[in-house]
Short mmCIF file of C-alpha atoms and ligand atoms in Angstrom, two decimals:
data_model
loop_
_atom_site.label_atom_id
_atom_site.label_comp_id
_atom_site.label_asym_id
_atom_site.label_seq_id
_atom_site.Cartn_x
_atom_site.Cartn_y
_atom_site.Cartn_z
CA UNK A 76 5.83 -44.98 -33.18
CA UNK A 77 7.53 -41.58 -33.14
CA UNK A 78 10.49 -40.69 -30.95
CA UNK A 79 10.10 -37.42 -29.03
CA UNK A 80 12.93 -35.81 -27.09
CA UNK A 81 11.65 -33.62 -24.25
CA UNK A 82 14.54 -31.40 -23.15
CA UNK A 83 13.71 -29.80 -19.80
CA UNK A 84 11.47 -32.70 -18.78
CA UNK A 85 11.44 -31.78 -15.05
CA UNK A 86 9.98 -28.31 -15.65
CA UNK A 87 6.27 -27.66 -15.43
CA UNK A 88 5.61 -27.97 -19.19
CA UNK A 89 7.95 -30.97 -19.53
CA UNK A 90 6.10 -32.75 -16.72
CA UNK A 91 2.69 -31.93 -18.17
CA UNK A 92 3.76 -33.43 -21.52
CA UNK A 93 4.86 -36.60 -19.77
CA UNK A 94 1.59 -36.80 -17.84
CA UNK A 95 -0.59 -36.82 -20.94
CA UNK A 96 1.36 -38.45 -23.75
CA UNK A 97 0.45 -41.98 -24.78
CA UNK A 98 3.50 -44.25 -24.37
CA UNK A 99 2.00 -46.61 -26.96
CA UNK A 100 2.22 -43.89 -29.58
CA UNK A 101 5.28 -41.97 -28.46
CA UNK A 102 8.70 -43.18 -27.39
CA UNK A 103 9.96 -40.49 -25.03
CA UNK A 104 13.51 -39.38 -24.42
CA UNK A 105 13.48 -37.23 -21.29
CA UNK A 106 16.46 -35.08 -20.32
CA UNK A 107 16.93 -32.23 -17.88
CA UNK A 108 19.86 -30.20 -16.60
CA UNK A 109 21.29 -33.09 -14.53
CA UNK A 110 21.45 -35.42 -17.55
CA UNK A 111 22.27 -33.09 -20.40
CA UNK A 112 23.04 -29.38 -20.30
CA UNK A 113 21.67 -27.95 -23.56
CA UNK A 114 24.42 -25.31 -23.59
CA UNK A 115 27.03 -28.06 -24.09
CA UNK A 116 27.13 -28.15 -27.89
CA UNK A 117 29.18 -31.36 -28.29
CA UNK A 118 27.04 -33.35 -25.85
CA UNK A 119 23.81 -32.13 -27.41
CA UNK A 120 24.99 -33.04 -30.92
CA UNK A 121 26.16 -36.48 -29.73
CA UNK A 122 22.85 -37.13 -28.02
CA UNK A 123 21.12 -36.33 -31.31
CA UNK A 124 23.39 -38.63 -33.32
CA UNK A 125 22.92 -41.55 -30.93
CA UNK A 126 19.17 -41.18 -30.34
CA UNK A 127 17.87 -39.75 -33.64
CA UNK A 128 14.63 -38.11 -32.38
CA UNK A 129 11.78 -37.38 -34.82
CA UNK A 130 10.63 -34.43 -32.71
CA UNK A 131 12.46 -32.23 -30.18
CA UNK A 132 10.45 -30.23 -27.65
CA UNK A 133 12.59 -27.57 -25.98
CA UNK A 134 11.07 -26.98 -22.54
CA UNK A 135 14.38 -25.80 -21.06
CA UNK A 136 14.84 -22.27 -19.95
CA UNK A 137 16.06 -19.79 -17.41
CA UNK A 138 12.57 -18.62 -16.49
CA UNK A 139 13.35 -16.56 -13.39
CA UNK A 140 13.14 -13.05 -14.84
CA UNK A 141 15.03 -11.43 -11.94
CA UNK A 142 17.85 -13.95 -12.33
CA UNK A 143 18.01 -13.14 -16.05
CA UNK A 144 18.52 -9.42 -15.22
CA UNK A 145 21.29 -10.31 -12.75
CA UNK A 146 22.99 -12.90 -14.95
CA UNK A 147 22.33 -12.00 -18.59
CA UNK A 148 25.15 -14.20 -19.92
CA UNK A 149 23.59 -17.25 -18.28
CA UNK A 150 20.17 -16.28 -19.69
CA UNK A 151 21.51 -15.95 -23.25
CA UNK A 152 23.55 -19.14 -22.93
CA UNK A 153 20.48 -21.24 -22.07
CA UNK A 154 17.57 -19.39 -23.69
CA UNK A 155 19.35 -18.51 -26.92
CA UNK A 156 22.38 -20.77 -27.49
CA UNK A 157 20.68 -23.82 -25.96
CA UNK A 158 17.85 -23.39 -28.46
CA UNK A 159 20.42 -23.05 -31.24
CA UNK A 160 22.07 -26.35 -30.24
CA UNK A 161 18.78 -28.24 -30.28
CA UNK A 162 17.93 -26.67 -33.65
CA UNK A 163 21.19 -27.95 -35.13
CA UNK A 164 20.25 -31.47 -34.02
CA UNK A 165 16.76 -31.03 -35.49
CA UNK A 166 18.18 -29.95 -38.82
CA UNK A 167 20.72 -32.78 -38.97
CA UNK A 168 17.99 -35.38 -38.26
CA UNK A 169 15.24 -33.76 -40.35
CA UNK A 170 13.30 -33.61 -37.05
CA UNK A 171 10.53 -31.22 -36.09
CA UNK A 172 11.30 -28.85 -33.23
CA UNK A 173 9.02 -27.09 -30.76
CA UNK A 174 10.48 -23.98 -29.15
CA UNK A 175 8.60 -22.61 -26.11
CA UNK A 176 8.60 -18.83 -26.01
CA UNK A 177 6.85 -16.00 -24.25
CA UNK A 178 4.82 -12.79 -24.37
CA UNK A 179 7.92 -11.09 -22.92
CA UNK A 180 9.20 -10.74 -26.51
CA UNK A 181 6.70 -7.83 -26.65
CA UNK A 182 6.97 -4.60 -24.66
CA UNK A 183 3.51 -4.89 -23.06
CA UNK A 184 2.62 -1.31 -23.97
CA UNK A 185 -0.19 -2.25 -26.36
CA UNK A 186 -3.86 -1.69 -25.60
CA UNK A 187 -4.94 -4.73 -27.61
CA UNK A 188 -3.83 -8.38 -27.71
CA UNK A 189 -0.64 -9.11 -29.65
CA UNK A 190 -0.88 -11.27 -32.77
CA UNK A 191 1.94 -13.30 -34.31
CA UNK A 192 2.32 -10.49 -36.89
CA UNK A 193 3.08 -7.73 -34.38
CA UNK A 194 6.66 -6.52 -34.07
CA UNK A 195 8.57 -7.75 -31.04
CA UNK A 196 10.30 -5.31 -28.70
CA UNK A 197 11.51 -7.03 -25.53
CA UNK A 198 12.34 -4.77 -22.57
CA UNK A 199 13.80 -7.44 -20.31
CA UNK A 200 16.83 -9.74 -20.56
CA UNK A 201 14.47 -12.72 -20.29
CA UNK A 202 12.38 -11.46 -23.24
CA UNK A 203 15.43 -10.53 -25.34
CA UNK A 204 17.13 -13.88 -24.72
CA UNK A 205 13.93 -15.76 -25.61
CA UNK A 206 13.60 -13.73 -28.83
CA UNK A 207 17.21 -14.62 -29.65
CA UNK A 208 16.26 -18.28 -29.12
CA UNK A 209 13.30 -17.92 -31.51
CA UNK A 210 15.58 -16.36 -34.12
CA UNK A 211 18.12 -19.18 -33.89
CA UNK A 212 15.37 -21.76 -34.32
CA UNK A 213 14.06 -19.93 -37.39
CA UNK A 214 17.58 -19.62 -38.80
CA UNK A 215 18.58 -23.26 -38.34
CA UNK A 216 15.35 -25.17 -39.06
CA UNK A 217 12.31 -25.02 -41.30
CA UNK A 218 10.29 -27.67 -39.50
CA UNK A 219 9.70 -25.54 -36.42
CA UNK A 220 6.80 -24.62 -34.18
CA UNK A 221 7.51 -21.56 -32.03
CA UNK A 222 4.89 -21.39 -29.30
CA UNK A 223 4.50 -18.22 -27.28
CA UNK A 224 2.44 -18.54 -24.12
CA UNK A 225 2.00 -16.67 -20.86
CA UNK A 226 1.13 -17.00 -17.17
CA UNK A 227 1.73 -20.76 -17.29
CA UNK A 228 1.15 -22.83 -14.16
CA UNK A 229 1.57 -26.54 -13.62
CA UNK A 230 2.73 -29.22 -11.24
CA UNK A 231 5.90 -28.49 -9.32
CA UNK A 232 6.45 -25.07 -10.79
CA UNK A 233 7.33 -21.87 -8.98
CA UNK A 234 4.27 -20.27 -10.51
CA UNK A 235 1.67 -17.70 -9.49
CA UNK A 236 -0.98 -20.26 -8.44
CA UNK A 237 1.38 -22.09 -6.13
CA UNK A 238 2.73 -18.81 -4.69
CA UNK A 239 -0.78 -17.50 -3.94
CA UNK A 240 -1.68 -20.77 -2.20
CA UNK A 241 1.53 -20.76 -0.14
CA UNK A 242 0.90 -17.23 1.16
CA UNK A 243 -2.76 -18.08 1.78
CA UNK A 244 -1.68 -21.06 3.90
CA UNK A 245 0.05 -18.58 6.21
CA UNK A 246 -3.20 -16.60 6.51
CA UNK A 247 -1.51 -13.32 5.52
CA UNK A 248 -3.21 -10.49 3.63
CA UNK A 249 -2.34 -10.73 -0.05
CA UNK A 250 -1.49 -7.65 -2.11
CA UNK A 251 -1.66 -8.49 -5.79
CA UNK A 252 -1.07 -6.44 -8.94
CA UNK A 253 -4.28 -5.04 -10.41
CA UNK A 254 -2.36 -3.46 -13.30
CA UNK A 255 -0.91 -6.57 -14.96
CA UNK A 256 -3.09 -8.29 -17.55
CA UNK A 257 -2.72 -11.74 -19.11
CA UNK A 258 -4.35 -15.10 -19.81
CA UNK A 259 -3.58 -17.76 -17.21
CA UNK A 260 -2.68 -20.96 -19.05
CA UNK A 261 -2.40 -24.43 -17.58
CA UNK A 262 0.70 -26.40 -18.54
CA UNK A 263 -1.57 -29.38 -19.19
CA UNK A 264 -3.69 -27.55 -21.77
CA UNK A 265 -0.56 -26.19 -23.39
CA UNK A 266 0.87 -29.73 -23.49
CA UNK A 267 -2.31 -31.06 -25.13
CA UNK A 268 -2.00 -28.41 -27.81
CA UNK A 269 1.72 -29.16 -28.37
CA UNK A 270 1.03 -32.88 -28.82
CA UNK A 271 -1.65 -32.04 -31.36
CA UNK A 272 0.60 -29.60 -33.23
CA UNK A 273 3.52 -32.01 -33.64
CA UNK A 274 1.20 -34.39 -35.49
CA UNK A 275 0.78 -31.72 -38.19
CA UNK A 276 3.06 -30.00 -40.69
CA UNK A 277 1.64 -26.54 -39.92
CA UNK A 278 4.99 -24.97 -39.13
CA UNK A 279 5.47 -21.42 -37.89
CA UNK A 280 4.92 -19.18 -34.89
CA UNK A 281 1.84 -19.53 -32.68
CA UNK A 282 0.34 -17.68 -29.75
CA UNK A 283 -1.17 -20.30 -27.44
CA UNK A 284 -2.90 -19.23 -24.23
CA UNK A 285 -6.15 -20.21 -22.57
CA UNK A 286 -9.01 -17.98 -23.66
CA UNK A 287 -10.14 -14.97 -21.65
CA UNK A 288 -8.19 -12.16 -20.00
CA UNK A 289 -7.86 -11.06 -16.38
CA UNK A 290 -5.55 -9.11 -14.14
CA UNK A 291 -3.39 -10.72 -11.44
CA UNK A 292 -5.86 -9.67 -8.73
CA UNK A 293 -8.75 -11.43 -10.51
CA UNK A 294 -6.54 -14.47 -11.08
CA UNK A 295 -5.71 -14.63 -7.35
CA UNK A 296 -9.39 -14.16 -6.47
CA UNK A 297 -10.33 -17.20 -8.57
CA UNK A 298 -7.49 -19.31 -7.11
CA UNK A 299 -8.66 -18.49 -3.58
CA UNK A 300 -12.32 -19.10 -4.44
CA UNK A 301 -11.54 -22.55 -5.86
CA UNK A 302 -9.29 -23.44 -2.93
CA UNK A 303 -11.95 -22.41 -0.41
CA UNK A 304 -9.42 -20.26 1.45
CA UNK A 305 -10.67 -17.13 3.09
CA UNK A 306 -7.83 -14.62 2.92
CA UNK A 307 -7.93 -10.85 2.60
CA UNK A 308 -6.94 -9.81 -0.93
CA UNK A 309 -6.00 -6.30 -2.08
CA UNK A 310 -5.47 -4.99 -5.62
CA UNK A 311 -2.33 -2.81 -5.70
CA UNK A 312 0.07 -1.41 -8.32
CA UNK A 313 2.82 -3.87 -9.33
CA UNK A 314 5.53 -2.09 -7.28
CA UNK A 315 3.56 -2.76 -4.07
CA UNK A 316 2.64 -6.31 -4.94
CA UNK A 317 3.77 -9.26 -2.79
CA UNK A 318 3.81 -11.73 -5.62
CA UNK A 319 4.75 -10.26 -8.99
CA UNK A 320 8.00 -8.86 -10.24
CA UNK A 321 7.88 -6.07 -12.81
CA UNK A 322 6.68 -7.59 -16.09
CA UNK A 323 5.15 -6.28 -19.32
CA UNK A 324 1.88 -4.77 -18.03
CA UNK A 325 -0.24 -5.95 -20.96
CA UNK A 326 0.83 -9.55 -21.57
CA UNK A 327 -2.18 -10.52 -23.63
CA UNK A 328 -1.60 -12.75 -26.64
CA UNK A 329 -4.20 -13.25 -29.35
CA UNK A 330 -4.23 -16.88 -30.61
CA UNK A 331 -4.68 -15.30 -34.02
CA UNK A 332 -3.22 -17.99 -36.29
CA UNK A 333 -5.03 -20.81 -34.49
CA UNK A 334 -8.23 -18.89 -34.99
CA UNK A 335 -7.87 -17.96 -38.65
CA UNK A 336 -6.92 -21.48 -39.74
CA UNK A 337 -9.57 -22.89 -37.39
CA UNK A 338 -7.14 -25.47 -36.10
CA UNK A 339 -7.45 -25.71 -32.33
CA UNK A 340 -9.53 -24.09 -29.58
CA UNK A 341 -7.94 -23.44 -26.21
CA UNK A 342 -10.29 -23.74 -23.20
CA UNK A 343 -11.36 -20.85 -20.99
CA UNK A 344 -8.80 -19.99 -18.31
CA UNK A 345 -11.29 -20.50 -15.45
CA UNK A 346 -12.18 -24.04 -16.60
CA UNK A 347 -8.50 -24.94 -16.88
CA UNK A 348 -7.75 -23.53 -13.45
CA UNK A 349 -10.60 -25.57 -11.98
CA UNK A 350 -9.16 -28.77 -13.48
CA UNK A 351 -5.71 -27.93 -12.07
CA UNK A 352 -7.05 -27.14 -8.59
CA UNK A 353 -9.05 -30.40 -8.50
CA UNK A 354 -5.99 -32.44 -9.44
CA UNK A 355 -3.91 -30.55 -6.91
CA UNK A 356 -6.23 -31.55 -4.05
CA UNK A 357 -6.52 -35.14 -5.27
CA UNK A 358 -2.71 -35.64 -5.31
N1 NAP B 228 6.13 -20.43 -17.14
C1 NAP B 228 5.61 -19.56 -17.99
O1 NAP B 228 4.74 -18.72 -17.65
C2 NAP B 228 6.04 -19.58 -19.42
C3 NAP B 228 5.34 -18.81 -20.31
C4 NAP B 228 5.73 -18.80 -21.63
C5 NAP B 228 6.81 -19.56 -22.02
N2 NAP B 228 7.51 -20.29 -21.14
C6 NAP B 228 8.69 -21.03 -21.64
O2 NAP B 228 8.42 -22.42 -21.61
C7 NAP B 228 9.60 -23.16 -21.29
C8 NAP B 228 9.30 -24.07 -20.13
O3 NAP B 228 8.72 -23.31 -19.08
P1 NAP B 228 8.43 -23.94 -17.65
O4 NAP B 228 7.46 -23.04 -17.00
O5 NAP B 228 8.13 -25.41 -17.80
O6 NAP B 228 9.88 -23.73 -17.00
P2 NAP B 228 10.53 -24.39 -15.73
O7 NAP B 228 9.50 -25.06 -14.88
O8 NAP B 228 11.42 -23.36 -15.14
O9 NAP B 228 11.43 -25.56 -16.38
C9 NAP B 228 12.59 -25.30 -17.11
C10 NAP B 228 13.47 -26.54 -17.03
O10 NAP B 228 14.66 -26.28 -17.80
C11 NAP B 228 15.76 -26.80 -17.04
N3 NAP B 228 17.00 -26.19 -17.49
C12 NAP B 228 17.48 -24.96 -17.17
N4 NAP B 228 18.69 -24.77 -17.76
C13 NAP B 228 18.95 -25.90 -18.47
C14 NAP B 228 20.05 -26.31 -19.26
N5 NAP B 228 21.11 -25.52 -19.46
N6 NAP B 228 20.01 -27.54 -19.83
C15 NAP B 228 18.96 -28.36 -19.62
N7 NAP B 228 17.89 -28.03 -18.88
C16 NAP B 228 17.89 -26.81 -18.31
C17 NAP B 228 15.41 -26.44 -15.62
O11 NAP B 228 16.20 -27.15 -14.71
P3 NAP B 228 16.51 -26.51 -13.25
O12 NAP B 228 15.17 -26.33 -12.61
O13 NAP B 228 17.38 -27.54 -12.61
O14 NAP B 228 17.20 -25.20 -13.51
C18 NAP B 228 13.92 -26.83 -15.58
O15 NAP B 228 13.75 -28.20 -15.28
C19 NAP B 228 10.68 -22.10 -21.00
O16 NAP B 228 11.48 -21.98 -22.15
C20 NAP B 228 9.91 -20.81 -20.79
O17 NAP B 228 10.66 -19.71 -21.24
C21 NAP B 228 7.13 -20.35 -19.84
#
């Protein structure tokens, strides 16, 4: 049985990992901000010494992009130095580490999907602090998996799907960005992929999103269709949108490495969304 430390276990990806992992195969150590602040170097190192995880999955993060702009020191402390602290533990224990990262490391100005070999150029504090986290992980460990994803939604998260459904509940007209492109990715499908990856020794950086591309307007349209809600929806430029802050306009990641080594296929974004919406109504 392997011991896996999920740091940030109350977040949407942390929860999704807990929902699908097999407790007969994996002993889980769950921590979140209330139990262990990953910016506290001494406490993180002590936790590693006492618990000796085989794998660390860093699901922690300051993910509110507006907050990152307002409080850049906080963003760098968690997204960069927190990742460094977990990497030090991984190196000391010879453990594997998974670092969750984002398309925001790119500037979103491209006209074609970004591969793992494209140069990064973050334009936001969130993106820059996440890139700094990636760099620390690369610097401190060899046994790392850096996973960049985008437009992730899952249980309990303050994500686009839940925001669309909340506004729809109020019966208001929804104005949604028609000029932001990405690949909606369910936390559950991302979690499935992470659990597969940690069973391998295929270290490195990966782009992992559901397949297919849409804009925010099309994403909202599909959410409303699946929910059966009849709400007026308008496609507008980002600045006039009710639901999206300014983000890289072209946030499309190509799962290039997964494809060329023929390792893992991510499902289509519409199928994943359907699974999520079904589970949401059942619970
Ligand atoms: N959501 C996306 O679209 C997306 C896309 C690509 C990559 N990612 C990355 O994937 C990771 C997880 O994303 P998510 O969507 O699951 O995020 P999330 O729902 O915001 O969860 C992040 C968790 O980290 C915790 N946390 C914050 N600061 C911490 C600290 N100093 N020490 C310990 N825990 C701390 C948060 O606690 P509080 O809630 O109490 O603050 C929260 O439970 C993040 O690193 C994010 O950058 C997300």
